[in-house]
XYZ file of C-alpha atoms in Angstrom:
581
model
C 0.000 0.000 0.000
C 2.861 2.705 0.586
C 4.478 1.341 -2.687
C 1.532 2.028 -4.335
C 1.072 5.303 -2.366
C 4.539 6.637 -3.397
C 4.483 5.747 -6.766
C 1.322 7.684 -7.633
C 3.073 10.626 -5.152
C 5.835 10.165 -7.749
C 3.987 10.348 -10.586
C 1.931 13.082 -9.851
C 4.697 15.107 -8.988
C 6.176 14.808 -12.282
C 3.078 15.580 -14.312
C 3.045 18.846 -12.324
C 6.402 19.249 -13.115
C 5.866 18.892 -16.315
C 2.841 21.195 -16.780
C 4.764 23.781 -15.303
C 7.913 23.787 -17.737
C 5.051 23.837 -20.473
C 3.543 26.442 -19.428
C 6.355 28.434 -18.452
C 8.325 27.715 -22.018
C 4.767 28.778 -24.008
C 4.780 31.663 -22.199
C 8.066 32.811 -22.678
C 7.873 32.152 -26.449
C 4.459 34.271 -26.243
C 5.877 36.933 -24.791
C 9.036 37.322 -26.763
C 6.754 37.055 -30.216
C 4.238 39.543 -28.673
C 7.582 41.653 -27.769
C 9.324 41.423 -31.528
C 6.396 42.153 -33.369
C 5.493 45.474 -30.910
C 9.121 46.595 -32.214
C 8.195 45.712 -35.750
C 5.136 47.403 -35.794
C 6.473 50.539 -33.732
C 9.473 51.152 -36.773
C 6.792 50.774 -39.576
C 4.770 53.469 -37.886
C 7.359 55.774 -37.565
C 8.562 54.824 -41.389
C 5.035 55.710 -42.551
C 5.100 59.034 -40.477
C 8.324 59.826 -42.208
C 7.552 58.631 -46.136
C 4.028 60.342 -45.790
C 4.529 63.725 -44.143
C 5.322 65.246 -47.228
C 2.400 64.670 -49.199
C 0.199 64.906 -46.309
C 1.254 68.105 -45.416
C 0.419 69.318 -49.182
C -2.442 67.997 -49.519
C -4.122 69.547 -45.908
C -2.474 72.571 -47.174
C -4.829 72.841 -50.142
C -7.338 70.245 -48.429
C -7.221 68.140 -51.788
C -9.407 65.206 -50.756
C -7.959 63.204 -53.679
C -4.786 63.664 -53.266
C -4.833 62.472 -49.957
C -6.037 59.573 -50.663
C -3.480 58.923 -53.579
C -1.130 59.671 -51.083
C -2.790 56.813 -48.270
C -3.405 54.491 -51.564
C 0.225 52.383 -51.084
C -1.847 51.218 -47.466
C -4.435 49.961 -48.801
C -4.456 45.658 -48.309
C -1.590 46.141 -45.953
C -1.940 43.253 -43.419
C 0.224 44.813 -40.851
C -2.005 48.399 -40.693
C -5.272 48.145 -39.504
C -6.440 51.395 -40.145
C -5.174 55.034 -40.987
C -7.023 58.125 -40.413
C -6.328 62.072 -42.088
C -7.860 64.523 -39.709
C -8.080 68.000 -39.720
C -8.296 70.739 -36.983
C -11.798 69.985 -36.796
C -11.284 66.440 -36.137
C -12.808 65.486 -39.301
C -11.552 62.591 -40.821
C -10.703 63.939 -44.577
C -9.092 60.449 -45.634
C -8.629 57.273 -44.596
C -7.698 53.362 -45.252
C -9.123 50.611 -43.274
C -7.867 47.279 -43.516
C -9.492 45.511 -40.400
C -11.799 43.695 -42.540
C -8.935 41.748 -44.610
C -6.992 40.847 -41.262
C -10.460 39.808 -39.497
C -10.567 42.722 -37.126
C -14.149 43.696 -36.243
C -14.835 47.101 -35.844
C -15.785 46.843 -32.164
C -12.363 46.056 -31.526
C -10.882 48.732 -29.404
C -7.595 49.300 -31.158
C -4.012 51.375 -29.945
C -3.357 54.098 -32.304
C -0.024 56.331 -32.603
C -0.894 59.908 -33.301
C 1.391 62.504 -35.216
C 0.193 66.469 -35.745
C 1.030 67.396 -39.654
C 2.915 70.507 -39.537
C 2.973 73.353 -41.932
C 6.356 74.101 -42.699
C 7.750 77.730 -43.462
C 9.383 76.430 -46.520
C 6.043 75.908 -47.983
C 4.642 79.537 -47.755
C 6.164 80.434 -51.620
C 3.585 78.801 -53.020
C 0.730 79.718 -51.127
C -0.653 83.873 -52.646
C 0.365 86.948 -51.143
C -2.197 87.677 -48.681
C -1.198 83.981 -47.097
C 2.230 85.077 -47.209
C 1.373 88.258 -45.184
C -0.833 86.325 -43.204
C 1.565 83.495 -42.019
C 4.439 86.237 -41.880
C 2.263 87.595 -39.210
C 1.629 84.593 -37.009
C 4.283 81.285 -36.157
C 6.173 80.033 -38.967
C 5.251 76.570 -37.863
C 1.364 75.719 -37.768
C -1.058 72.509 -37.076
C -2.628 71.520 -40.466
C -3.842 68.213 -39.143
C -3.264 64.621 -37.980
C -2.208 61.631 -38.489
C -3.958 58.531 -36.599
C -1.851 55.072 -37.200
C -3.616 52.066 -35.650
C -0.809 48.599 -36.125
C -2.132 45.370 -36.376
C -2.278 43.522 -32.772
C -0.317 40.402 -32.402
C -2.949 38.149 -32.194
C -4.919 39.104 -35.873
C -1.108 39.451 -37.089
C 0.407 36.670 -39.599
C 3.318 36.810 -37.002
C 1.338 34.951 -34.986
C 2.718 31.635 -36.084
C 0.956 28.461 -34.607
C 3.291 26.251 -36.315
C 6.514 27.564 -34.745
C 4.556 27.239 -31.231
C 3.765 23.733 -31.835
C 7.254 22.751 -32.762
C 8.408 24.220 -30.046
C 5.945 22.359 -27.598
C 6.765 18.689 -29.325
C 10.727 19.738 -29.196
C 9.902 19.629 -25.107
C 7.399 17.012 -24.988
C 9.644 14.256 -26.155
C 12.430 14.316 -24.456
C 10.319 14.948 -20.863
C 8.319 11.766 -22.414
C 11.385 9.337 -23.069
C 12.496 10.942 -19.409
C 9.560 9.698 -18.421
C 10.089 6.447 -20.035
C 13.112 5.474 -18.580
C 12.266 6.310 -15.306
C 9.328 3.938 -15.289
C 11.577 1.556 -16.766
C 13.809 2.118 -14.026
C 11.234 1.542 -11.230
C 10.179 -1.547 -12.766
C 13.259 -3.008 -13.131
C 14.219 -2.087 -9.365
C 10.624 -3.807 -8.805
C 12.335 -6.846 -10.541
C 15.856 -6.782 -8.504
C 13.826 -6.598 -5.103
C 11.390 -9.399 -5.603
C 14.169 -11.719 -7.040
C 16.430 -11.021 -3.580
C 13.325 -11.478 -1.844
C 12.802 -15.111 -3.480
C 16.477 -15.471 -3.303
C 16.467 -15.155 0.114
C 13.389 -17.690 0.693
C 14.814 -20.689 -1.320
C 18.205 -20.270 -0.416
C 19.465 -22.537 2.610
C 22.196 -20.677 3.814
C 23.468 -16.976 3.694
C 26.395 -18.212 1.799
C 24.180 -19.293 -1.320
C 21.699 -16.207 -0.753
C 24.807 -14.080 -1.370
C 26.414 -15.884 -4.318
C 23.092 -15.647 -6.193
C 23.598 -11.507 -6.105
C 24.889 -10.181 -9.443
C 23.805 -6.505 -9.630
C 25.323 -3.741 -7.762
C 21.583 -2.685 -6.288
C 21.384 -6.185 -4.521
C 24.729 -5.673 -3.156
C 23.998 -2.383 -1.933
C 20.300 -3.420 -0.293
C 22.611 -6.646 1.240
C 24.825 -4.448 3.026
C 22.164 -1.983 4.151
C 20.595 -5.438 5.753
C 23.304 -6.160 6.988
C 23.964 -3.190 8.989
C 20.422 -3.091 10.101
C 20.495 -6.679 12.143
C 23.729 -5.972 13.202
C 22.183 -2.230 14.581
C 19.335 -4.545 15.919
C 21.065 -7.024 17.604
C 23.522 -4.571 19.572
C 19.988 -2.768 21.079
C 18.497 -6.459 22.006
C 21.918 -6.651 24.062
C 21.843 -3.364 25.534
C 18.143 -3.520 26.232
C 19.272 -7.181 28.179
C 21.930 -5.608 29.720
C 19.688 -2.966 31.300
C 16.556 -5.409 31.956
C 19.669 -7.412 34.169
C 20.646 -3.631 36.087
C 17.194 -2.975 36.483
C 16.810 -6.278 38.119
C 19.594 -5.959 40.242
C 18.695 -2.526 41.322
C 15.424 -3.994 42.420
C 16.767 -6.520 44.611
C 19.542 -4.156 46.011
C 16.615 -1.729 47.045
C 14.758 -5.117 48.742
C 18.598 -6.101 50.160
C 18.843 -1.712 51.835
C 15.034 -1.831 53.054
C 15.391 -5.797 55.045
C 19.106 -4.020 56.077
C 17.151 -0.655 56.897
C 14.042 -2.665 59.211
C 16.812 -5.121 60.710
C 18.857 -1.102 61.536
C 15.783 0.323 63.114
C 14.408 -2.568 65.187
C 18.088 -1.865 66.738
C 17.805 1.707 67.606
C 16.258 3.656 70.302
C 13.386 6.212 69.378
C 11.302 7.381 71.926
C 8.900 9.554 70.444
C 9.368 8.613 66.743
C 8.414 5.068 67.486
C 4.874 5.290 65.981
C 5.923 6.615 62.875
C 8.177 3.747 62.112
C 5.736 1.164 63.849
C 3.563 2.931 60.845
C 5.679 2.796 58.343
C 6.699 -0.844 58.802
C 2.726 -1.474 58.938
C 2.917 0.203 55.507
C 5.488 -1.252 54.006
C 4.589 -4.888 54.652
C 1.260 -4.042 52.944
C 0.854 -5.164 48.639
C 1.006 -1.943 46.298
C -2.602 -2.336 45.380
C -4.376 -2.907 48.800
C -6.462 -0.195 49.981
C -6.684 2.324 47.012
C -8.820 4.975 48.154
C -10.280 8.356 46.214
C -9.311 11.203 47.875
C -8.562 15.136 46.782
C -5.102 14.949 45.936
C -4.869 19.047 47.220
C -7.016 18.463 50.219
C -4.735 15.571 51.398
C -1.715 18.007 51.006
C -2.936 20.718 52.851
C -4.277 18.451 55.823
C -0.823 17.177 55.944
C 0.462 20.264 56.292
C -2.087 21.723 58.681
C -0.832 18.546 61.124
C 2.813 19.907 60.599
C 2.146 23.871 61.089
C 2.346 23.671 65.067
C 6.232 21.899 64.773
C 6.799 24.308 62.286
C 5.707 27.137 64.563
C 8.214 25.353 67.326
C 11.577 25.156 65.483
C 10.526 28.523 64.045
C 10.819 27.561 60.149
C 8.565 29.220 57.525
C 6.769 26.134 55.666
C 6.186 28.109 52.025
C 3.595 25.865 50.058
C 2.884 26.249 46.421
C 0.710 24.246 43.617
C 0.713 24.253 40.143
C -0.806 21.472 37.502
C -3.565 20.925 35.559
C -4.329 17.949 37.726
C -4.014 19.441 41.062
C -7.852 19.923 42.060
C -8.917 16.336 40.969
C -9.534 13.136 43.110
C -6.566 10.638 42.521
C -6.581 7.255 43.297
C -4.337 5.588 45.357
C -3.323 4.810 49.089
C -4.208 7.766 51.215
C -2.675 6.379 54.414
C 0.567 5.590 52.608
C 0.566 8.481 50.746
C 0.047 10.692 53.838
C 2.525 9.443 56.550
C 5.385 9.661 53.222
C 4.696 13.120 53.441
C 4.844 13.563 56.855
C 8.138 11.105 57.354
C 9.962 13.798 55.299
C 8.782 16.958 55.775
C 8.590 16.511 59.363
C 11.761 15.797 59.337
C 13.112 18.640 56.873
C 11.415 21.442 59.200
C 13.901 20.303 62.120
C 16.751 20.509 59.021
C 15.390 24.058 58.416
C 15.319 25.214 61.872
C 15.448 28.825 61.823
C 14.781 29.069 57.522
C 12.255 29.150 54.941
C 11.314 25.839 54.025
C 9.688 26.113 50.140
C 7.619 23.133 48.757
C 6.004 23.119 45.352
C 3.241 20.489 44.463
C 2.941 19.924 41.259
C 0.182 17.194 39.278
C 0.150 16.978 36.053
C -0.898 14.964 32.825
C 0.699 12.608 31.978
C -1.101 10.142 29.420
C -4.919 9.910 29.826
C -5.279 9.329 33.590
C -2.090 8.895 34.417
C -0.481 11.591 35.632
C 2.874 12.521 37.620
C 2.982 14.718 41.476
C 6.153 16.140 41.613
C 7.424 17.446 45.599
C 9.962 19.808 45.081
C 11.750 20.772 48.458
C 14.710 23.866 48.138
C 15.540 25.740 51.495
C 18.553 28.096 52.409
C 19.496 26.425 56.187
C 23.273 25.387 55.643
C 22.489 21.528 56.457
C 20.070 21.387 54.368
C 22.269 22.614 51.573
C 24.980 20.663 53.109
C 23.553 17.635 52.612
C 22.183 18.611 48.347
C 25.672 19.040 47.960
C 26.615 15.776 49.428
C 23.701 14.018 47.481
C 23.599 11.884 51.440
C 20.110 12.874 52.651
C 18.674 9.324 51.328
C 21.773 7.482 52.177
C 21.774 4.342 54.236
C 24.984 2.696 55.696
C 24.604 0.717 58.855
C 28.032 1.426 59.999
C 27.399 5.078 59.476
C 26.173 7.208 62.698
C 22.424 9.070 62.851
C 22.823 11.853 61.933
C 21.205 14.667 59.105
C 22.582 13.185 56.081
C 23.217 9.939 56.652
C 21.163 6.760 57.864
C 18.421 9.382 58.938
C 15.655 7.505 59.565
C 13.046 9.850 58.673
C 13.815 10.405 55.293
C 15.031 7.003 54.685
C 11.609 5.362 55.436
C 10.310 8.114 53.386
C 12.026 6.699 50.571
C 11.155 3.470 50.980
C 7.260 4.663 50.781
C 8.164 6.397 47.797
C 9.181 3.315 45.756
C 6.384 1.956 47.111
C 4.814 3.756 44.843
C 6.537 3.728 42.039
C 8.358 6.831 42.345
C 11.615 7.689 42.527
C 13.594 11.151 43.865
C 16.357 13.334 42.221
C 18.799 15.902 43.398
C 19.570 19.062 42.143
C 21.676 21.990 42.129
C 19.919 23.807 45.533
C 17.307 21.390 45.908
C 15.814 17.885 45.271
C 12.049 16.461 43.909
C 10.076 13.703 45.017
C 8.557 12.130 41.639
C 5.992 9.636 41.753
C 2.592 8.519 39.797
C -0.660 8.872 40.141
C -3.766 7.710 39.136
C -6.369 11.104 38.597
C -9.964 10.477 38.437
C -11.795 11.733 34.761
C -14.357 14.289 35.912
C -17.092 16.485 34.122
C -15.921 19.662 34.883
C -18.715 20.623 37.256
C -17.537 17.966 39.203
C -13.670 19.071 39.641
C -13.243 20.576 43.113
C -13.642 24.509 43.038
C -10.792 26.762 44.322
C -13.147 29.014 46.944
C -11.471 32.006 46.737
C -13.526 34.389 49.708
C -13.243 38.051 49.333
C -11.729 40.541 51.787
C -13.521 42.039 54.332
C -11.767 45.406 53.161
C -11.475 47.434 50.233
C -8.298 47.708 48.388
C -7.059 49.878 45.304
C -4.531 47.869 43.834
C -1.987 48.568 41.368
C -0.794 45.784 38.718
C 2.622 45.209 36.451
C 3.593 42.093 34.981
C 5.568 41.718 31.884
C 4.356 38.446 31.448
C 0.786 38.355 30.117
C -0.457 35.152 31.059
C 0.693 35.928 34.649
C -0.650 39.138 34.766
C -4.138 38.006 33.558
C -4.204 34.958 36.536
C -3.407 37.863 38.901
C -5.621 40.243 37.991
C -8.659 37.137 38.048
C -7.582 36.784 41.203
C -7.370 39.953 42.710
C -11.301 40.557 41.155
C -12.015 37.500 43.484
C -10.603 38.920 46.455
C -12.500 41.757 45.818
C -9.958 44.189 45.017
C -10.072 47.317 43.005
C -7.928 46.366 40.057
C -5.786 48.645 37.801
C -3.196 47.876 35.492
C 0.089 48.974 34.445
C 1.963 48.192 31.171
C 4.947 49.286 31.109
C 6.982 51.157 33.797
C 6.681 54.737 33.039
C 2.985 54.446 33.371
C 3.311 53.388 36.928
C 4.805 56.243 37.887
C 1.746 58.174 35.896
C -0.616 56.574 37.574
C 1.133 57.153 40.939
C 1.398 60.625 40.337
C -2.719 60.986 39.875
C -4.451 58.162 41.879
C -4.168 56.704 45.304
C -3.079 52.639 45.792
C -3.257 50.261 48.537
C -0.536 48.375 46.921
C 1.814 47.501 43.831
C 1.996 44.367 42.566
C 5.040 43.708 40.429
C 7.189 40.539 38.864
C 10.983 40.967 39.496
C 11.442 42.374 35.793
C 10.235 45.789 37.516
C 13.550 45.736 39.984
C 15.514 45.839 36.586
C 16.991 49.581 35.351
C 16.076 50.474 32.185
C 17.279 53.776 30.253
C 13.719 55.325 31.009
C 13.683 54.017 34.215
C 15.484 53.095 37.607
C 14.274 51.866 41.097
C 15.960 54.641 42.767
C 13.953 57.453 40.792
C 10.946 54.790 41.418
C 11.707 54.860 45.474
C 12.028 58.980 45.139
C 8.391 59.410 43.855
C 7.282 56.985 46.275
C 8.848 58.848 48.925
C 6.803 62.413 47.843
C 3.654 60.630 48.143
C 1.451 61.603 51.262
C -0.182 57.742 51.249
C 2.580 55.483 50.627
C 1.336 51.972 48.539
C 2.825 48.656 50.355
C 4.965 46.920 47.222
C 4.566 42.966 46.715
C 6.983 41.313 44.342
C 5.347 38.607 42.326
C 7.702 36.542 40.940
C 9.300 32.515 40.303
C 12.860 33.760 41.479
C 12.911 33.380 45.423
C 16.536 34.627 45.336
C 15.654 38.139 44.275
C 14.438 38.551 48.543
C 18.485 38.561 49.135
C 19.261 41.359 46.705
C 20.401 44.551 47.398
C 18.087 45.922 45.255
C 15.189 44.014 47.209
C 16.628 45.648 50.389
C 16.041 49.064 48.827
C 12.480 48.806 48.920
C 12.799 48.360 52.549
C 9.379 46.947 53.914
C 8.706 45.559 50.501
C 6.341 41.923 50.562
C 7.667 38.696 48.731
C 4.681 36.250 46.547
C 6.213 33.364 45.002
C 4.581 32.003 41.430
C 2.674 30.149 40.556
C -0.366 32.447 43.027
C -1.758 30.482 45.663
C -5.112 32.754 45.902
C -5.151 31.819 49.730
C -1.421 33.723 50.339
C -2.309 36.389 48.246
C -5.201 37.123 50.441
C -3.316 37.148 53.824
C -0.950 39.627 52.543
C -3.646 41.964 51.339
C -5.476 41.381 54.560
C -2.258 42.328 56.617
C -2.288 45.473 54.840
């Protein structure tokens, strides 16, 4: 079928081809005939201007009808004039010759004429009486007597217009793109012919040996080689997908080897208040992957995890910064909710004592993966020095029973966390300054009235607010949800017209991305921070922006009491900062 599919490709691409060059050769021959015989036609006007002047000229002098028309007479049956006219001042045709009728031209025909005034020369004033004489002594030397109108044959009534040259010009092109033709068909088939005999070659033969001796054109050689190189090709991935089925397996049962090593480690140790946790997770992990699936809100399950964790926050005084993103992040997943929820309390538990002191950022992300599937990605980043200790060291997963408890290695916290996490399926990465849980997830298809709502409740105050983003997308999400909050919205796009609006209306507070902190020629932060300064109400500025480093700038420092929002929104955060206002 794509033989056949190709071939008439093939084919119909060369008929266009083919067409076109026609075409393209006809109308180049048109053209240059229409061209040459223009020229031709142009020279015998300008002849007949010069040859008849004379007698022209006489014979409007005297306005002799007759011998005007002795003088037109050598015109008459003249296939390449149409038609020439004699008029006088009046425009009165005095003499004329039309030929359209013996060239076929009707008289409807619009026709191009060439036009030349007949001019009394002073020469011819001798002959004319005395009171003439007096009379054209008087006035110009020079005078109008007439015209003459000249109107060429057109190409196409001319006998220029040759079909017989056009023909052989068209059969001259057709051949040899014909016998082209030819011999590429003959080609195919014959290629057609060298294929199907190495094909039943190749199923009589017994061997390879006598498949290859049979071979006696160069194209079978070439298609043998190109085999040739294609098992070979195919036979090196079988072994390297072998060789990584065998790693694969071996990683598997070194991960089963680390967690019996790991339980056997913690029976040993001495816990005190962490021994439910790990009573918990052994209960887990002794469970099958597919016992108790449950449906739950994958964001509700998040944030009631992280409600159980805000009071140890609140006691080793580190800032747990949430964040979600996704397209899948407000629908029910499947999977096991008990599981699922002491993982994420096994490590980020554990990570808040780390962080003692610091911000402690973690971004949920759920998206789409293929249908239902899709994939939650934890990412975890903080500043505390162990933490980024221990990213550095790639050690805060490691296990090594001879190794002491401590942070970064054989912490049993984050160990049994990862152990839960391969539970299900998932797997965790480090990274420059921080490191990402990965795992999947089954999401539940839902009408869309049936995907949980974001409730977004407005303030209980009033706000003006003021809004630049240069990113549009952002912007609009922003401004949506600062019209839920029930905030006074107006916008700003471009720099200069902040300080415009500034200048004329009252806000509660700026909202801009961490472009706005960059100078520009037309405008710097410090001539920014002086027209804030002259205002009587002074606007509380909130940077909006994916770059949590730009809060240690110096820049960021300038703005002194300045508010930090990290992207992507969440609607919730952006309503206890307004509400703090």
């Amino acid at each position: 079928m794509k033989q056949i599919r190709f071939t008439r490709q093939f084919n119909f691409a060369y008929a266009l081809t083919f067409f076109i060059v026609l075409a393209s050769v006809n109308y180049i021959f048109y053209k240059y005939q229409e061209s040459s015989h223009d020229n031709q036609q142009s020279k015998l006007c300008e002849l007949i201007f010069t040859n008849l002047s004379p007698g022209l000229e006489y014979g409007l002098s005297f306005g002799n009808k007759s011998d005007l028309e002795q003088t037109l007479y050598p015109l008459r049956n003249n296939p390449d004039i149409a038609y020439v006219k004699i008029v006088d001042n009046q425009d009165t045709t005095v003499a004329q010759v039309d030929n359209r009728g013996l060239v076929g031209i009707s008289q409807d025909v619009e026709l191009q004429t060439l036009n030349r005034d007949i001019i009394q020369r002073s020469g011819y004033t001798q002959q004319l009486d005395l009171s003439e004489r007096l009379l054209s002594q008087q006035e110009s030397s020079d005078r109008k007597l007439g015209q003459i109108q000249i109107a060429a044959t057109p190409f196409n009534f001319s006998h220029q217009n040759n079909k017989a040259s056009l023909i052989t010009i068209n059969i001259a092109l057709i051949l040899p793109l014909l016998i082209f033709w030819i011999y590429l068909k003959l080609r195919q088939g014959h290629q057609k012919k060298v294929v199907k005999k190495l094909i039943d070659i190749l199923n009589d033969s017994k061997n390879y040996q006598a498949f290859k001796s049979n071979l006696k054109t160069s194209e079978g050689s070439e298609l043998l080689q190109a085999v040739e190189h294609q098992v070979i090709k195919t036979q090196n991935l079988r072994h390297q997908l072998n060789l990584l089925k065998s790693e694969v397996q071996q990683a598997r049962l070194d991960a089963n080897t680390e967690l019996h090593e790991f339980i056997g480690f913690i029976t040993q140790q001495d816990f005190n208040t962490s021994i439910n946790n790990l009573m918990l997770f052994y209960d887990i992990i002794k469970h099958p992957v597919q016992k108790d699936k449950d449906k739950v809100w994958c964001r509700d399950l998040i944030t009631q995890t992280l409600t159980e964790l805000s009071d140890k926050a609140k006691e080793q005084k580190t800032l747990l910064q949430d964040s979600f993103s996704g397209n899948r992040m407000n629908y029910q997943i499947e999977t096991d909710a008990k599981a699922f929820k002491q993982m994420l309390k096994l490590l980020l538990q554990e990570l808040i004592t780390i962080c003692q002191g610091y911000n402690l950022n973690v971004h949920f992300d759920l998206r789409q993966d293929y249908q239902v599937s899709a994939v939650l990605r934890i990412s975890l980043s903080s500043k505390a020095p162990d933490f980024i200790k221990a990213i550095k060291a790639q050690s805060l997963f490691q296990f090594d029973e001879e190794l002491p408890v401590t942070v970064s290695s054989n912490n049993i916290q984050l160990i049994s966390a990862k152990h839960i996490l391969r539970k299900f399926g998932g797997e965790y990465f480090y990274f420059s300054d921080e490191f990402r849980f990965e795992l999947p997830l089954t999401t539940l298809e839902l009408p869309d009235d049936k995907v949980q709502p974001e409730p977004i409740a407005p303030l209980s105050v009033k706000l003006s607010v003021l809004v630049y983003d240069s990113d549009p997308i952002d912007k609009m999400v922003l401004i949506g949800y600062l019209n839920k909050l029930g905030a006074e919205v107006d916008k700003a796009t471009t720099k200069q017209v902040i300080l415009q609006k500034l200048r004329h209306d009252n806000y509660d507070a700026i909202l801009v991305n961490s472009d706005f902190l960059k100078d520009a020629q037309s405008f710097t932060v410090d001539k920014f921070l002086q027209e804030i300064e002259e205002l009587e109400s002074k606007p509380q500025i909130i940077i909006v922006s994916h770059n949590h480093s730009i809060t240690e700038s110096e820049i960021f420092q300038k703005l002194g009491t300045a508010k930090f929002i990290s992207k992507p929104v969440d609607p919730k955060k952006l309503g206890r900062v307004l509400s703090s206002l």
